[in-house]
PDB file of C-alpha atoms in Angstrom:
ATOM      1  CA  MET A   1      13.410  -3.639  -3.545  1.00 65.00           C
ATOM      2  CA  THR A   2      11.625  -3.674  -0.203  1.00 90.00           C
ATOM      3  CA  LEU A   3       7.881  -3.874   0.046  1.00 96.00           C
ATOM      4  CA  TYR A   4       6.037  -4.147   3.341  1.00 97.00           C
ATOM      5  CA  ILE A   5       2.588  -5.423   4.237  1.00 97.00           C
ATOM      6  CA  ASP A   6       0.781  -5.217   7.557  1.00 97.00           C
ATOM      7  CA  PRO A   7      -1.621  -7.883   8.874  1.00 97.00           C
ATOM      8  CA  PRO A   8      -5.152  -7.936   7.438  1.00 97.00           C
ATOM      9  CA  THR A   9      -6.869  -6.236  10.382  1.00 95.00           C
ATOM     10  CA  TRP A  10      -8.536  -3.230   8.749  1.00 92.00           C
ATOM     11  CA  PRO A  11     -12.287  -3.818   8.204  1.00 93.00           C
ATOM     12  CA  GLY A  12     -14.169  -2.572   5.161  1.00 92.00           C
ATOM     13  CA  HIS A  13     -16.866  -3.793   2.817  1.00 93.00           C
ATOM     14  CA  GLY A  14     -17.363  -6.983   4.832  1.00 94.00           C
ATOM     15  CA  ARG A  15     -13.703  -7.993   4.567  1.00 95.00           C
ATOM     16  CA  LEU A  16     -10.376  -7.425   6.291  1.00 97.00           C
ATOM     17  CA  TRP A  17      -7.614  -5.514   4.523  1.00 97.00           C
ATOM     18  CA  SER A  18      -3.835  -5.092   4.685  1.00 97.00           C
ATOM     19  CA  HIS A  19      -1.736  -2.169   3.510  1.00 95.00           C
ATOM     20  CA  LEU A  20       1.093  -2.666   1.024  1.00 97.00           C
ATOM     21  CA  VAL A  21       3.854  -0.022   0.822  1.00 94.00           C
ATOM     22  CA  SER A  22       7.338   0.524  -0.598  1.00 93.00           C
ATOM     23  CA  ASP A  23      10.159   2.318   1.172  1.00 92.00           C
ATOM     24  CA  VAL A  24      11.865   3.004  -2.166  1.00 90.00           C
ATOM     25  CA  SER A  25       9.362   4.617  -4.563  1.00 91.00           C
ATOM     26  CA  PHE A  26       5.783   4.711  -5.751  1.00 91.00           C
ATOM     27  CA  GLU A  27       6.993   3.295  -9.060  1.00 94.00           C
ATOM     28  CA  GLU A  28       8.284   0.203  -7.247  1.00 94.00           C
ATOM     29  CA  LEU A  29       5.018  -0.061  -5.323  1.00 95.00           C
ATOM     30  CA  HIS A  30       2.864   0.186  -8.466  1.00 95.00           C
ATOM     31  CA  ALA A  31       4.983  -2.396 -10.316  1.00 96.00           C
ATOM     32  CA  PHE A  32       4.831  -4.883  -7.430  1.00 97.00           C
ATOM     33  CA  ALA A  33       1.100  -4.355  -6.929  1.00 97.00           C
ATOM     34  CA  ALA A  34       0.433  -4.940 -10.633  1.00 96.00           C
ATOM     35  CA  ALA A  35       2.572  -8.090 -10.575  1.00 96.00           C
ATOM     36  CA  ILE A  36       0.481  -9.598  -7.764  1.00 95.00           C
ATOM     37  CA  GLY A  37      -2.811  -8.577  -9.365  1.00 94.00           C
ATOM     38  CA  CYS A  38      -3.821  -5.517  -7.331  1.00 95.00           C
ATOM     39  CA  PRO A  39      -6.089  -3.306  -9.425  1.00 95.00           C
ATOM     40  CA  PRO A  40      -5.178   0.401  -9.719  1.00 95.00           C
ATOM     41  CA  ARG A  41      -8.340   1.301  -7.779  1.00 95.00           C
ATOM     42  CA  ALA A  42      -6.780  -0.356  -4.693  1.00 95.00           C
ATOM     43  CA  PHE A  43      -4.174   2.449  -4.476  1.00 95.00           C
ATOM     44  CA  GLU A  44      -4.877   5.092  -1.845  1.00 90.00           C
ATOM     45  CA  ARG A  45      -2.463   8.045  -1.422  1.00 87.00           C
ATOM     46  CA  ASP A  46       0.636   6.051  -0.386  1.00 89.00           C
ATOM     47  CA  HIS A  47      -0.394   2.399  -0.172  1.00 93.00           C
ATOM     48  CA  TYR A  48      -2.424  -0.368  -1.753  1.00 97.00           C
ATOM     49  CA  ASP A  49      -5.320  -1.940   0.101  1.00 96.00           C
ATOM     50  CA  VAL A  50      -4.892  -5.711  -0.152  1.00 96.00           C
ATOM     51  CA  PRO A  51      -7.769  -8.017   0.841  1.00 95.00           C
ATOM     52  CA  GLU A  52      -7.057 -10.746   3.373  1.00 96.00           C
ATOM     53  CA  ALA A  53      -7.541 -13.386   0.662  1.00 95.00           C
ATOM     54  CA  HIS A  54      -4.464 -12.009  -1.191  1.00 95.00           C
ATOM     55  CA  TYR A  55      -2.212 -11.347   1.813  1.00 97.00           C
ATOM     56  CA  ALA A  56      -0.302 -14.628   1.365  1.00 97.00           C
ATOM     57  CA  ASP A  57       0.162 -13.873  -2.359  1.00 96.00           C
ATOM     58  CA  ALA A  58       1.918 -10.603  -1.496  1.00 97.00           C
ATOM     59  CA  VAL A  59       4.159 -12.314   1.060  1.00 98.00           C
ATOM     60  CA  ARG A  60       5.040 -15.122  -1.370  1.00 97.00           C
ATOM     61  CA  ALA A  61       5.948 -12.504  -3.970  1.00 97.00           C
ATOM     62  CA  GLY A  62       8.386 -10.869  -1.553  1.00 97.00           C
ATOM     63  CA  ALA A  63       6.506  -8.377   0.621  1.00 98.00           C
ATOM     64  CA  ARG A  64       7.920  -8.327   4.127  1.00 97.00           C
ATOM     65  CA  GLU A  65       5.418  -8.810   6.962  1.00 98.00           C
ATOM     66  CA  VAL A  66       5.509  -5.999   9.544  1.00 96.00           C
ATOM     67  CA  GLY A  67       3.111  -4.528  12.083  1.00 95.00           C
ATOM     68  CA  SER A  68       1.037  -1.477  11.169  1.00 93.00           C
ATOM     69  CA  LYS A  69       3.128   0.923  13.262  1.00 95.00           C
ATOM     70  CA  GLU A  70       6.353  -0.361  11.706  1.00 95.00           C
ATOM     71  CA  LEU A  71       4.849  -0.035   8.225  1.00 93.00           C
ATOM     72  CA  VAL A  72       3.970   3.633   8.840  1.00 91.00           C
ATOM     73  CA  ARG A  73       7.380   4.275  10.432  1.00 94.00           C
ATOM     74  CA  ARG A  74       9.196   2.917   7.370  1.00 92.00           C
ATOM     75  CA  LEU A  75       6.939   4.792   4.953  1.00 91.00           C
ATOM     76  CA  THR A  76       7.500   8.049   6.857  1.00 90.00           C
ATOM     77  CA  ALA A  77      11.277   7.516   7.110  1.00 89.00           C
ATOM     78  CA  ALA A  78      11.395   7.011   3.335  1.00 84.00           C
ATOM     79  CA  GLY A  79       9.591  10.329   2.796  1.00 80.00           C
ATOM     80  CA  LEU A  80       6.696   8.589   1.047  1.00 84.00           C
ATOM     81  CA  ARG A  81       3.944   9.047   3.659  1.00 88.00           C
ATOM     82  CA  ARG A  82       0.973  11.014   2.285  1.00 85.00           C
ATOM     83  CA  PRO A  83      -1.660  11.607   4.964  1.00 75.00           C
ATOM     84  CA  LYS A  84      -5.212  12.466   3.904  1.00 71.00           C
ATOM     85  CA  GLY A  85      -5.504  15.962   2.510  1.00 64.00           C
ATOM     86  CA  ARG A  86      -1.827  16.271   1.552  1.00 55.00           C
ATOM     87  CA  PRO A  87      -0.956  16.187  -2.167  1.00 57.00           C
ATOM     88  CA  ALA A  88       2.048  14.367  -3.560  1.00 54.00           C
ATOM     89  CA  PRO A  89       5.281  16.385  -3.324  1.00 51.00           C
ATOM     90  CA  ALA A  90       6.285  18.158  -6.541  1.00 51.00           C
ATOM     91  CA  GLY A  91       8.307  15.934  -8.830  1.00 48.00           C
ATOM     92  CA  ARG A  92       7.239  12.735  -7.079  1.00 44.00           C
ATOM     93  CA  PRO A  93       4.533  10.985  -9.087  1.00 48.00           C
ATOM     94  CA  SER A  94       2.190   8.981  -6.955  1.00 48.00           C
ATOM     95  CA  GLY A  95       0.305   7.003  -9.549  1.00 50.00           C
ATOM     96  CA  PRO A  96      -3.423   6.564  -9.905  1.00 46.00           C
ATOM     97  CA  GLU A  97      -5.851   8.128  -7.446  1.00 42.00           C
ATOM     98  CA  PRO A  98      -9.098   6.498  -8.613  1.00 38.00           C
ATOM     99  CA  ALA A  99     -12.438   6.796  -6.868  1.00 36.00           C
ATOM    100  CA  GLY A 100     -14.261   3.796  -5.460  1.00 39.00           C
ATOM    101  CA  ARG A 101     -11.264   2.129  -3.872  1.00 42.00           C
ATOM    102  CA  PRO A 102     -11.494   0.066  -0.678  1.00 46.00           C
ATOM    103  CA  PRO A 103     -11.078   1.982   2.591  1.00 46.00           C
ATOM    104  CA  GLY A 104      -7.767   2.510   4.319  1.00 48.00           C
ATOM    105  CA  PRO A 105      -6.747   4.286   7.508  1.00 45.00           C
TER     106      PRO A 105
END
């Protein structure tokens, strides 16, 4: 199990946000996010938006701290990157895609 989180540098809704990803599966990502208290609405395409106030919680729970470019590189190498406008590949469930989630890049 390897989860990655980038620094909380992404502004939105008056706060700073991090991105939490898995390089294994969306199932692993959803399970980890639920375990640290991320609501389903925080999921966006291929990552969870994590507010700065919960960054340390994710790291304590086992997420590995990496820079934003490294996070995207690992997500892409794992075949789990889903840029805006691209649906999930067939046979690869992505989990919830709720409206009203915090912004992400």
